CSV table of C-alpha atoms in Angstrom, one decimal:
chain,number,residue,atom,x,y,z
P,236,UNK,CA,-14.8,110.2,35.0
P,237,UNK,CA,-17.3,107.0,35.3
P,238,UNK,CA,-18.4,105.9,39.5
P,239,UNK,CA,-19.3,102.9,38.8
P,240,UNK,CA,-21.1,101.3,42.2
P,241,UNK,CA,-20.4,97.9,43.7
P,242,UNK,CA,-21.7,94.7,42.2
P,243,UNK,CA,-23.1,96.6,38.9
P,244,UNK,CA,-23.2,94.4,36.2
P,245,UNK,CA,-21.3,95.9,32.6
P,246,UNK,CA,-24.4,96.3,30.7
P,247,UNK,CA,-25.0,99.4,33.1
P,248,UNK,CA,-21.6,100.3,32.6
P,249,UNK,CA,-22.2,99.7,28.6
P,250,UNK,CA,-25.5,101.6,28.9
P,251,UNK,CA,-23.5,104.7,30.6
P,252,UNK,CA,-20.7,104.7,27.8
P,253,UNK,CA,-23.3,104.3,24.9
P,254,UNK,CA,-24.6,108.3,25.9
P,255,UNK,CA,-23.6,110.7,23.4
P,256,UNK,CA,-21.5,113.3,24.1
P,257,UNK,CA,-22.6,116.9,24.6
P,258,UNK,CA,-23.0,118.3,21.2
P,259,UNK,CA,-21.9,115.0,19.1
P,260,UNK,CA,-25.7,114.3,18.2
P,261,UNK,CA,-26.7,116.8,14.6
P,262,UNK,CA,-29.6,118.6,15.4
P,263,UNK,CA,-32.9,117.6,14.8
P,264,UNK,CA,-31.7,114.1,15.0
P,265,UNK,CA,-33.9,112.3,17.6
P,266,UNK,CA,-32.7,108.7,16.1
P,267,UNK,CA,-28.8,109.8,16.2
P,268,UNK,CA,-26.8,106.5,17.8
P,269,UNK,CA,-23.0,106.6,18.4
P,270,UNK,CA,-22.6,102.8,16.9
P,271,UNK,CA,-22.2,101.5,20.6
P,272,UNK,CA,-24.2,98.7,21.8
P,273,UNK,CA,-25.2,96.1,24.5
P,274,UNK,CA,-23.8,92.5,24.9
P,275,UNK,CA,-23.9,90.4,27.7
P,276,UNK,CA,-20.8,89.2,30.1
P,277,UNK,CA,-21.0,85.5,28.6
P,278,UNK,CA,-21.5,86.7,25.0
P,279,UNK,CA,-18.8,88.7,25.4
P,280,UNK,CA,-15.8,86.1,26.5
P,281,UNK,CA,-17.0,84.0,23.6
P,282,UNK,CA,-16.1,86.8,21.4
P,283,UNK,CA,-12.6,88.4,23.3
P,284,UNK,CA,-10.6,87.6,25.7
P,285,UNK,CA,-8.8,91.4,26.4
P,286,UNK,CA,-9.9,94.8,27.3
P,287,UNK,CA,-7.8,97.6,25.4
P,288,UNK,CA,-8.2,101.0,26.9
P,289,UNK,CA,-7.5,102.9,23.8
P,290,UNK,CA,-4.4,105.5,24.3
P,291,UNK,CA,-2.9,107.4,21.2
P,292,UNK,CA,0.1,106.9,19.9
P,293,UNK,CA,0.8,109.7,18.1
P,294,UNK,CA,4.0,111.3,17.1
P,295,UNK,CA,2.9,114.4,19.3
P,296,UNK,CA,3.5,112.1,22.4
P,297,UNK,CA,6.8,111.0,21.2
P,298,UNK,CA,5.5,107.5,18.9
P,299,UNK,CA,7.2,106.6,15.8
P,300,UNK,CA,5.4,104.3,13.9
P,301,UNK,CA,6.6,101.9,11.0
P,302,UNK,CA,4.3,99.2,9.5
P,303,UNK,CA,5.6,96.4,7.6
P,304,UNK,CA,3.5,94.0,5.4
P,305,UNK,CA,4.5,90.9,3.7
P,306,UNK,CA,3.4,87.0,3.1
P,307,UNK,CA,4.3,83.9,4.3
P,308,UNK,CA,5.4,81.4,1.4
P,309,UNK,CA,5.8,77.1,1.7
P,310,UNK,CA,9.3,77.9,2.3
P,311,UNK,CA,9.4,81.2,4.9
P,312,UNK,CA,6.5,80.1,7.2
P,313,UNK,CA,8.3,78.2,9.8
P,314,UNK,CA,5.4,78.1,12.2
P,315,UNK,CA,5.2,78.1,15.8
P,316,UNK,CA,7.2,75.4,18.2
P,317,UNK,CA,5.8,75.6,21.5
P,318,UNK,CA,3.7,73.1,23.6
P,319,UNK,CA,0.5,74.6,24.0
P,320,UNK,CA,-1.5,72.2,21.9
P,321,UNK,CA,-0.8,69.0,20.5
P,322,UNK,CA,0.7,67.6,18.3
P,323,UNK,CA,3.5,70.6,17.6
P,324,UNK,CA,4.0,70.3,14.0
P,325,UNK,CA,6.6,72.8,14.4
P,326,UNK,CA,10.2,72.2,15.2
P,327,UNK,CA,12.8,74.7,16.4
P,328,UNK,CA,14.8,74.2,13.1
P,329,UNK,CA,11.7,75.3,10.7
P,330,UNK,CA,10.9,78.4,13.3
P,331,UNK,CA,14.3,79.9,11.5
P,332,UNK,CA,12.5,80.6,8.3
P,333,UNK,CA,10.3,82.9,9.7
P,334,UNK,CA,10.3,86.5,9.1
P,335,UNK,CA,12.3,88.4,10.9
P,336,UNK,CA,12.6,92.4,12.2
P,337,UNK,CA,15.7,93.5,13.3
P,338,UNK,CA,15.5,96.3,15.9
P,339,UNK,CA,19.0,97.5,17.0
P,340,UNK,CA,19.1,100.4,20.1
P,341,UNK,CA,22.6,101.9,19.5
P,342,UNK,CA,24.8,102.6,22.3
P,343,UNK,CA,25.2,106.2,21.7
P,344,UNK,CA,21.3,106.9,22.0
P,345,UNK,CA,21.5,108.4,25.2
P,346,UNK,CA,24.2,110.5,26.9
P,347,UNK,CA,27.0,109.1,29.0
P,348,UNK,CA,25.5,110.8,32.0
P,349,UNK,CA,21.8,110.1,31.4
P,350,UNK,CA,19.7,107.7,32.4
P,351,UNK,CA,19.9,104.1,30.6
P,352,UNK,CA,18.4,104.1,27.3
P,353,UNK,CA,14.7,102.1,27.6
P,354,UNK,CA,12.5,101.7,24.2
P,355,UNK,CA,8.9,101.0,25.0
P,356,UNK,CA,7.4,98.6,22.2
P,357,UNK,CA,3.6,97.8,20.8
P,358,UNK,CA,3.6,95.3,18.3
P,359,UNK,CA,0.5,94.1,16.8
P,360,UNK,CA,0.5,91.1,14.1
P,361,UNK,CA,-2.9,91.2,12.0
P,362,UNK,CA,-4.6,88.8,9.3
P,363,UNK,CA,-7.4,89.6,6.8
P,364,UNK,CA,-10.7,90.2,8.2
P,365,UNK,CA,-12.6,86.8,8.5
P,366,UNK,CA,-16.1,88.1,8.3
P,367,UNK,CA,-14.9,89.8,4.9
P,368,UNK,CA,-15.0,86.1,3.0
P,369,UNK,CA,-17.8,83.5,2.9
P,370,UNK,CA,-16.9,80.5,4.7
P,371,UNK,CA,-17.8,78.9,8.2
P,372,UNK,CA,-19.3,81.2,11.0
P,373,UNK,CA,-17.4,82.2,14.3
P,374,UNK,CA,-14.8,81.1,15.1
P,375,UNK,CA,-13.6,81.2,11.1
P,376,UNK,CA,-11.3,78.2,11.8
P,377,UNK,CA,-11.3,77.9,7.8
P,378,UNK,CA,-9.9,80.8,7.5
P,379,UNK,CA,-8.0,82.5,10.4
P,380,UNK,CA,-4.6,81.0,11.5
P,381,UNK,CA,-3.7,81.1,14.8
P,382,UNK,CA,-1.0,83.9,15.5
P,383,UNK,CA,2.5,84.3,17.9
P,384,UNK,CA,4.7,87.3,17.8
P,385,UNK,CA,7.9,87.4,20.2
P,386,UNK,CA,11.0,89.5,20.3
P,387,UNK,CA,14.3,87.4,21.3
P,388,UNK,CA,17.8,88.6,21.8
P,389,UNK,CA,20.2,89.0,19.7
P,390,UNK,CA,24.4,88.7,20.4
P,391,UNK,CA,25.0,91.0,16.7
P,392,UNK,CA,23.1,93.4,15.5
P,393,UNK,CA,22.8,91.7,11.4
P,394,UNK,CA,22.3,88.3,13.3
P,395,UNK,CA,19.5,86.3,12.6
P,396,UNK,CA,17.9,83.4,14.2
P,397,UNK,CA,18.1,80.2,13.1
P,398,UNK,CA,16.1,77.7,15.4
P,399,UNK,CA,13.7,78.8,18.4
P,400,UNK,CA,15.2,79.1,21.8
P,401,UNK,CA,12.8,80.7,24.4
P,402,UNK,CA,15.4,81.2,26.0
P,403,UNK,CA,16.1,83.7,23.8
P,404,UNK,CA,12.7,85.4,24.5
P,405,UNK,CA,13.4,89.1,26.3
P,406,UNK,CA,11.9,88.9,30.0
P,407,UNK,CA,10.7,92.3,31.8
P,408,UNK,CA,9.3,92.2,35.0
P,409,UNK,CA,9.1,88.5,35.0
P,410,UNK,CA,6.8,88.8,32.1
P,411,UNK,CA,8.0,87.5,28.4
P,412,UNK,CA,8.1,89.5,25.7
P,413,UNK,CA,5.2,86.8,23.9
P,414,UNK,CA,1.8,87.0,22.7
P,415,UNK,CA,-0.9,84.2,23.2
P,416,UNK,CA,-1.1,82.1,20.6
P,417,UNK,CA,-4.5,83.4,19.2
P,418,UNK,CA,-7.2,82.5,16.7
P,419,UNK,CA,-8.1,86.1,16.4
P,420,UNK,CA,-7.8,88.6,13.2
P,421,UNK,CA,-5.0,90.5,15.3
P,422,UNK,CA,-2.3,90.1,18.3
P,423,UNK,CA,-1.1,92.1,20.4
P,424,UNK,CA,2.6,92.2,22.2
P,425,UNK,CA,3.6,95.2,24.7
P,426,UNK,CA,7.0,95.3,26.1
P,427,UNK,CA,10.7,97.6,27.4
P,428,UNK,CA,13.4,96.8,25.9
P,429,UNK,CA,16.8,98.2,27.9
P,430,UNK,CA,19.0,99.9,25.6
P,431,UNK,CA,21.8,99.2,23.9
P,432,UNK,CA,21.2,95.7,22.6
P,433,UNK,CA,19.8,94.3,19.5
P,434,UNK,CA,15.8,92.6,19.2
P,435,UNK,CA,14.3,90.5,16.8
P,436,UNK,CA,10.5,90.9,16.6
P,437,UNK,CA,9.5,87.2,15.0
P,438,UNK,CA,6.0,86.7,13.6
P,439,UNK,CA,5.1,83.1,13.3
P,440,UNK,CA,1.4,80.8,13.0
P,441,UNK,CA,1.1,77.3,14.1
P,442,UNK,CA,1.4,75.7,11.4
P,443,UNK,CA,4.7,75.0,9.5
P,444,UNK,CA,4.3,75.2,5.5
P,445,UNK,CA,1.3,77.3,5.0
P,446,UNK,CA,1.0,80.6,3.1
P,447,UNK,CA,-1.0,83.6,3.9
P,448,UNK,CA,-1.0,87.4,4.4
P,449,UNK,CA,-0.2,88.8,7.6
P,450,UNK,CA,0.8,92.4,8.6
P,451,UNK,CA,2.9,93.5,10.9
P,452,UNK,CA,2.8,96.8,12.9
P,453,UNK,CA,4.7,98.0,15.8
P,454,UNK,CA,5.0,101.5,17.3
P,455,UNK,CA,8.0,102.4,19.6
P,456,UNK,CA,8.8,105.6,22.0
């Protein structure tokens, strides 16, 4: 454990995490360095706009993980029909083409007598790494798309969606199951979803009619 005292800025708080640990550094290495390093507060929210504690999800603490990869075509990218920005050139008909991924929580998952089935859900939706092709510095606007992931409801488990209803969108806690809309190589989307019922995870970018490479991961307990 870290105390970090009041009114300490993050650089001393970057400057305790960059230590190495006991016995990480070779020996003989007086110039070892872990890869951390110092940026400043501003710097930083130019750059990101979460902190991710990192927790493993492993199989060994009861994670099953599937990833799924595929590409948006002129006729399956549907894009992304909400009013954040203007002008949407989305529309709640186009959204149907997206991709879809089914995820159905069966009814006789858990025991009569137990507890109601609950399924815990991390999706992330990644894009090829900008700084890996020449083009125009930060923020790579030539060639990142901005990304949405969501996971609606479903009546049928082999439904699928065609036109956007946020309605549609699962709420937990008041919060919806909805990533930001993000310029970024990769969202991320955490939610429950109360079993039984059937989900649709639905990857989308803003822009209707584009093709492009995304991947998408998600890791459930």
């Amino acid at each position: 454990a870290i105390s970090i005292p009041p009114l300490v800025s993050h650089l001393m708080l970057v400057e305790y995490l960059r230590l190495p640990l006991p016995g990480s550094a070779p020996s003989g290495r007086a110039d070892f360095h872990d890869g951390t390093f110092v940026m400043t507060f501003e710097d930083w929210l130019q750059v990101f706009s979460h902190v991710f504690i990192r927790r493993p999800l492993s199989a060994e603490l009861g994670w099953t993980a599937v990833c799924l990869q595929g590409r948006w075509t002129a006729e399956t990218c549907g894009g992304t029909p909400i009013p954040v920005q203007q002008p949407v050139l989305a529309t709640f008909e186009t959204w149907g083409r997206n991709p879809q991924c089914r995820l159905v929580i069966d009814e006789n998952a858990s025991s009569e007598d137990g507890p109601p089935l609950e399924i815990e859900l991390c999706v992330t939706l990644q894009q090829a790494d900008a700084r890996m092709r020449p083009g125009s510095p930060f923020p790579f606007e030539d060639r990142l798309q901005q990304l949405f992931v969501c996971v609606m409801r479903l009546e049928e488990d082999e439904q699928r969606l065609e036109i956007f209803h946020k309605r549609r969108i699962l709420r937990q806690g008041g919060m919806s199951a909805a990533s930001l809309l993000s310029r970024r190589r990769e969202v991320l989307l955490r939610t429950k979803l109360p079993g039984p019922g059937a989900y649709a995870i639905v990857p989308s970018i803003w822009e209707p009619h584009l093709s492009g490479a995304p991947e998408v991961s998600f890791l459930l307990t």
